[in-house]
Short mmCIF file of C-alpha atoms in Angstrom, two decimals:
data_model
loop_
_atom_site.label_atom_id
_atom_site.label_comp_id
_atom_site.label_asym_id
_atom_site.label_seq_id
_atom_site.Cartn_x
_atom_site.Cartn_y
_atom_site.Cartn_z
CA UNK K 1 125.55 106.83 72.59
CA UNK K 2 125.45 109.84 70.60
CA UNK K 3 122.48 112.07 71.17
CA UNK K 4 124.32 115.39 69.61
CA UNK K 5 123.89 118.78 71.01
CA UNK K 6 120.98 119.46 73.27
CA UNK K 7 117.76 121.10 72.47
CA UNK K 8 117.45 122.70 76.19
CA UNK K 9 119.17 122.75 79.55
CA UNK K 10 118.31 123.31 82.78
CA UNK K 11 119.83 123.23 86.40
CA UNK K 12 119.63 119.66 87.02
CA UNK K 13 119.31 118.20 83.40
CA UNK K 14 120.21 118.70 79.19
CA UNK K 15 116.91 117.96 77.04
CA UNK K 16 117.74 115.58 74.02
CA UNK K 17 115.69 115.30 70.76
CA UNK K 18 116.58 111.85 69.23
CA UNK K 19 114.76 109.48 66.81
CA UNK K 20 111.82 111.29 68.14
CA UNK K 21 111.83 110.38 71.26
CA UNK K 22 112.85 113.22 74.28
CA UNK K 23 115.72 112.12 76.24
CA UNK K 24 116.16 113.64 79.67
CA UNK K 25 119.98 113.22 80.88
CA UNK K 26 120.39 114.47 84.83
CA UNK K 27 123.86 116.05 85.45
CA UNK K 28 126.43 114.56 87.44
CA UNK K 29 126.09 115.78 90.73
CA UNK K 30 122.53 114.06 90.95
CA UNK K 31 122.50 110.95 92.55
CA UNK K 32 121.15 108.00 90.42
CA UNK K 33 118.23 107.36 91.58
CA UNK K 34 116.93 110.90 90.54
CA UNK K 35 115.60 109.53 87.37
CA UNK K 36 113.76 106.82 88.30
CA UNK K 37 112.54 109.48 91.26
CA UNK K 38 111.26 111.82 88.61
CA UNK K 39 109.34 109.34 86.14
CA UNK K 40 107.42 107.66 89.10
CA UNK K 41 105.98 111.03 89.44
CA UNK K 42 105.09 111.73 85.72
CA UNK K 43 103.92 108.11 85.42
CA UNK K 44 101.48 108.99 88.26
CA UNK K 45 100.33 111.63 86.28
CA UNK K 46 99.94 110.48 83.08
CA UNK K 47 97.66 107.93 84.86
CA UNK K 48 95.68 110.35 86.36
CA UNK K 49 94.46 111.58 82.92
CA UNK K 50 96.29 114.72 82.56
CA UNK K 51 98.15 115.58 79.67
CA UNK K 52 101.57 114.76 79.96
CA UNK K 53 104.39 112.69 77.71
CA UNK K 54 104.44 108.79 77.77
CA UNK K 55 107.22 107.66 79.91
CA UNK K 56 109.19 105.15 77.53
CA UNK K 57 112.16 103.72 79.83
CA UNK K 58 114.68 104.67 83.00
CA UNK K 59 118.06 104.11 81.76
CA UNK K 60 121.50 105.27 82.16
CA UNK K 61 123.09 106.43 79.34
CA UNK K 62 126.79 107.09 78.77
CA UNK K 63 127.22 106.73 82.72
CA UNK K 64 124.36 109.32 83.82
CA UNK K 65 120.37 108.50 85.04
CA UNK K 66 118.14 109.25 82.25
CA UNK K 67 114.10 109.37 80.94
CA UNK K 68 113.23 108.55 77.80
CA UNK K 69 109.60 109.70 77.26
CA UNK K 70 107.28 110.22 73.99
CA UNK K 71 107.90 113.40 72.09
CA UNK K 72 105.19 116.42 72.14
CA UNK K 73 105.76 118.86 68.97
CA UNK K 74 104.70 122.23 69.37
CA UNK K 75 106.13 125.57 71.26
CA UNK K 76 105.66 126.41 74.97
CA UNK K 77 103.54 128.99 75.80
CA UNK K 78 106.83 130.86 76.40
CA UNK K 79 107.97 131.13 73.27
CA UNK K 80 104.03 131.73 72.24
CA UNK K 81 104.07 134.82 74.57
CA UNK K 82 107.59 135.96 73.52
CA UNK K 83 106.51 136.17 70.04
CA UNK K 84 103.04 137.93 70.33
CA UNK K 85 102.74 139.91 73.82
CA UNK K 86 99.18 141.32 73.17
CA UNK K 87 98.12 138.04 73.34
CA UNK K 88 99.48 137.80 77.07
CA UNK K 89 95.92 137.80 78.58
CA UNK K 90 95.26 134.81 76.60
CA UNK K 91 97.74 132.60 77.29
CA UNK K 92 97.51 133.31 80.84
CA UNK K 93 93.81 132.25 80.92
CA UNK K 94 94.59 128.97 79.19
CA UNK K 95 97.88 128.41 81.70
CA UNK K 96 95.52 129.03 84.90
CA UNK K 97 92.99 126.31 83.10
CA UNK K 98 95.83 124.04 83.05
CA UNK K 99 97.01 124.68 86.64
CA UNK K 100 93.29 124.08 87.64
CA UNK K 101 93.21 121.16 85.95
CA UNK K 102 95.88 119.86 87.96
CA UNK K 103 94.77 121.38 91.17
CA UNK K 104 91.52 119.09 90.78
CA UNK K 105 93.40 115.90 91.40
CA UNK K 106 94.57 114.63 94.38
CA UNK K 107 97.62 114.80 95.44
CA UNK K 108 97.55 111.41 97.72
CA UNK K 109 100.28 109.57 95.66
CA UNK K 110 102.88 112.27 96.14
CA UNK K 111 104.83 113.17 98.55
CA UNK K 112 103.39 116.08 101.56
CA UNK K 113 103.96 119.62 100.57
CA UNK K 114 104.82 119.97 104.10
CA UNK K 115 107.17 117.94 104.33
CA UNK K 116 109.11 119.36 101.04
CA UNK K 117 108.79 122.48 102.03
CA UNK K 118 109.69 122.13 105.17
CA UNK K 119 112.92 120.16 104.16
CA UNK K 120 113.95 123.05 101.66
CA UNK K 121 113.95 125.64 104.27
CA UNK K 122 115.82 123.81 107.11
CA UNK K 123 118.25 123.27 103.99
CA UNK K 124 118.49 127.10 103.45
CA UNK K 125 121.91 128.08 104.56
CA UNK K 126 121.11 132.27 104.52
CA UNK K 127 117.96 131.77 106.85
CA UNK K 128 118.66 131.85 110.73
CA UNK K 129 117.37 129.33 112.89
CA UNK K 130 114.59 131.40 114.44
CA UNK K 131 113.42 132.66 110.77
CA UNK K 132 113.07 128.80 110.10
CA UNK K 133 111.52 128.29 113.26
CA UNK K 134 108.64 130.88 112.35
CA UNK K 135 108.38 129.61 108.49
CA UNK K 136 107.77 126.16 109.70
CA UNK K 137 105.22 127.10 112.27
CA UNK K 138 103.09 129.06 109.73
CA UNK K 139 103.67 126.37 107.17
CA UNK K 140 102.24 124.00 109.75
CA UNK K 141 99.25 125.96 110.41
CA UNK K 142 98.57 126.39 106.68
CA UNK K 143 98.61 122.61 105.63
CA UNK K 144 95.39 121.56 105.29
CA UNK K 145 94.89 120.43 102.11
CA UNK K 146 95.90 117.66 99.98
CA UNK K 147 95.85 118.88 96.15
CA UNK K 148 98.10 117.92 93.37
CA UNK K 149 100.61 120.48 92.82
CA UNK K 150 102.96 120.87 90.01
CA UNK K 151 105.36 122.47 91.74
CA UNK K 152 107.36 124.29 89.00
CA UNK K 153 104.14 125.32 87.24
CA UNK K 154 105.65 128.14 84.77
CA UNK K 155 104.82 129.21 80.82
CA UNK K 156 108.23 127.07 79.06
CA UNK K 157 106.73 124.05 81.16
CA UNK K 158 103.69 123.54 79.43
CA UNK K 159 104.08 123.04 75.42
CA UNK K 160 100.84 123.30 73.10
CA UNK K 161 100.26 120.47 70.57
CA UNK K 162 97.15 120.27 68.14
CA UNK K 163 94.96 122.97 70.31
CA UNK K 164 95.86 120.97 73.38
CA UNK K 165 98.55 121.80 76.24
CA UNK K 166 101.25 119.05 77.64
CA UNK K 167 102.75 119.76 81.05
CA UNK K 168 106.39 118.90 81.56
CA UNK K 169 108.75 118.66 84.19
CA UNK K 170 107.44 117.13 87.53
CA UNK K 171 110.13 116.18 89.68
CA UNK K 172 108.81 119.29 91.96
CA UNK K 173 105.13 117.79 92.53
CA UNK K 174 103.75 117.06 95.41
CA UNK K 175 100.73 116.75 97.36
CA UNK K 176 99.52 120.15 99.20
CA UNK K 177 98.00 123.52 98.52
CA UNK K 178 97.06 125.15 95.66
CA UNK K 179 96.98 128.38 97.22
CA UNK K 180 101.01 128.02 97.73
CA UNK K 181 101.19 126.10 94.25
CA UNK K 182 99.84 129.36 92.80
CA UNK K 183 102.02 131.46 94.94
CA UNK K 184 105.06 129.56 93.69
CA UNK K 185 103.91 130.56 90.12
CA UNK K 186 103.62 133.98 90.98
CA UNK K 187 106.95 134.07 92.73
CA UNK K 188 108.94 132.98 89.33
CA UNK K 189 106.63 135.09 87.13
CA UNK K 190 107.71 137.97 88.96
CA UNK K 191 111.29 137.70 88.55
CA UNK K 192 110.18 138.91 84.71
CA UNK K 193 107.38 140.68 85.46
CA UNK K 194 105.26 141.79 88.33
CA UNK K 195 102.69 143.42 86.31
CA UNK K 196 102.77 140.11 84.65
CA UNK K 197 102.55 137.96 87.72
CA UNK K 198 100.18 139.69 89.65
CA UNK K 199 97.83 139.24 86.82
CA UNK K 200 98.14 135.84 86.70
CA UNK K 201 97.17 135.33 90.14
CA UNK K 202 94.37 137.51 89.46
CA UNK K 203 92.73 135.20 87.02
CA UNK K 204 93.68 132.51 88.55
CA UNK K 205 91.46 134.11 91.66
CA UNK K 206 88.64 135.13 89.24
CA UNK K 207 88.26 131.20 88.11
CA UNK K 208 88.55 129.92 91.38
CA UNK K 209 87.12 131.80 93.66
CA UNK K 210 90.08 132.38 95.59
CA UNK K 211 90.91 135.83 97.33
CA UNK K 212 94.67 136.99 97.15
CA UNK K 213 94.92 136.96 100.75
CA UNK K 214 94.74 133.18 100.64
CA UNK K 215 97.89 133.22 98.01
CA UNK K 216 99.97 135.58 99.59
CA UNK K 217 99.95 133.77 102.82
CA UNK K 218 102.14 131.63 101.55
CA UNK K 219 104.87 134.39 100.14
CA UNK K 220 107.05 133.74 103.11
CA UNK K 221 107.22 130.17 103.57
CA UNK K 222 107.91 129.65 99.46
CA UNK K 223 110.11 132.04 99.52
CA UNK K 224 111.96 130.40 102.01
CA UNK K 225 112.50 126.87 100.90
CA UNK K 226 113.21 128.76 97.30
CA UNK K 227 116.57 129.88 99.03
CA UNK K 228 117.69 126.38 99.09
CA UNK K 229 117.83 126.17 95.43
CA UNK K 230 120.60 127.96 94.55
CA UNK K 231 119.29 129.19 91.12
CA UNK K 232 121.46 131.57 89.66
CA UNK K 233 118.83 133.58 88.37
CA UNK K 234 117.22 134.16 91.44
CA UNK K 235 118.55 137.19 94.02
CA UNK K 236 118.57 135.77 97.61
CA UNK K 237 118.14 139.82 98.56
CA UNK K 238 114.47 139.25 96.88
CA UNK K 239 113.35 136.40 98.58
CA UNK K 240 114.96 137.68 101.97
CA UNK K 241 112.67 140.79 101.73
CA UNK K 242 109.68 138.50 101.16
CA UNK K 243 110.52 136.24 103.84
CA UNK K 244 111.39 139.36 106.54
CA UNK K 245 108.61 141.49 105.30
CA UNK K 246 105.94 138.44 106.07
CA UNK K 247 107.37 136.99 109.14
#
């Protein structure tokens, strides 16, 4: 099958844009079940009410796991914020409507935040065993609640269509806090922008009610499992100051 060049690519997967339909193709070193693992999720959500593309089919195509799901047209918030800055405030608000939005469902169907988490940072191969040790006894002290999170909530995963906003990409949700949901935001924000990302959280705190305090608490632990990721835009020397200067 054909699908020509691809229209985005990210660490696990190349985006596809063919006969109108968005074709998801995970690399290689995935195993196959990774699709199928990744479309339960969005199915979930789609279900839930939230906006979010159609699932269409779980397939393999030319020997890889794949999702075909319903095309959205339109330009991620991004791109929207790339091309006009002083709108920043803005597009912010809207994003931290849309990660509200999701933070008012539960997160029952997915899998434990805990447990993720806690997973990612035993799988951290910098961290030392008594760092883990202390990241997984905050991170069990901190689990109390049972929102949906999205997990990779960031401005290219959310694409506005006709005055409305999809959210893509949930292979990273889970059920868990949306204090450390937030703080994940703020952690990938900040590799751009700290001025930025700390302004984010702030309106996300104005809308919410939230105080700071209750995101931050969380800096170490997501730090943490993000040094399992191996994302070569991310500098382990960050996240290890983040993880040493809250432990």
């Amino acid at each position: 099958m054909e699908l020509g060049s691809p229209i985005a690519v990210g660490n696990t997967a190349e985006i596809y844009l063919y006969e109108n339909r968005i074709i998801k193709v995970f690399k290689d070193y995935l195993p196959k079940s990774e699709a199928l693992y990744e479309a339960t999720k969005q199915n979930i959500v789609y279900k839930s009410g939230l906006f979010v593309p159609k699932l269409v089919d779980v397939r393999e195509i030319n020997g890889k796991p794949a999702i075909v799901m319903e095309y959205i047209k339109g330009k991620t918030i991004g791109e929207l914020l790339y091309e006009n800055m002083e709108e920043a405030e803005y597009y912010m608000t809207l994003s931290v409507e849309v990660h509200q939005n999701i933070h008012s469902k539960s997160g029952e169907s997915f899998e434990p935040m805990a447990e993720k988490l806690s997973r990612q940072i035993h799988a951290a191969p910098i961290l030392q065993l008594d760092q883990k040790k202390t990241l997984i006894k905050r991170l069990e002290l901190l689990s109390v609640d049972n929102k949906l999170c999205h997990g990779d909530f960031h401005f290219y995963n959310l694409i506005v269509s006709d005055n409305k906003v999809a959210i893509i990409d949930w292979v990273d949700a889970s059920g868990g806090s949306r204090c450390a949901d937030v703080y994940r935001t703020y952690l990938l924000l900040s590799q751009v922008s700290v001025k930025m990302a700390d302004l984010y959280v702030s309106l996300y705190c104005e809308k919410s009610g939230l105080e700071k305090e209750e995101i931050f608490q969380w800096a170490p632990i997501i730090a943490g499992a993000r040094l399992s990721e191996n994302v070569t835009t991310e500098r382990q020397e960050r996240l290890l100051k983040i993880v040493n200067h809250n432990e």
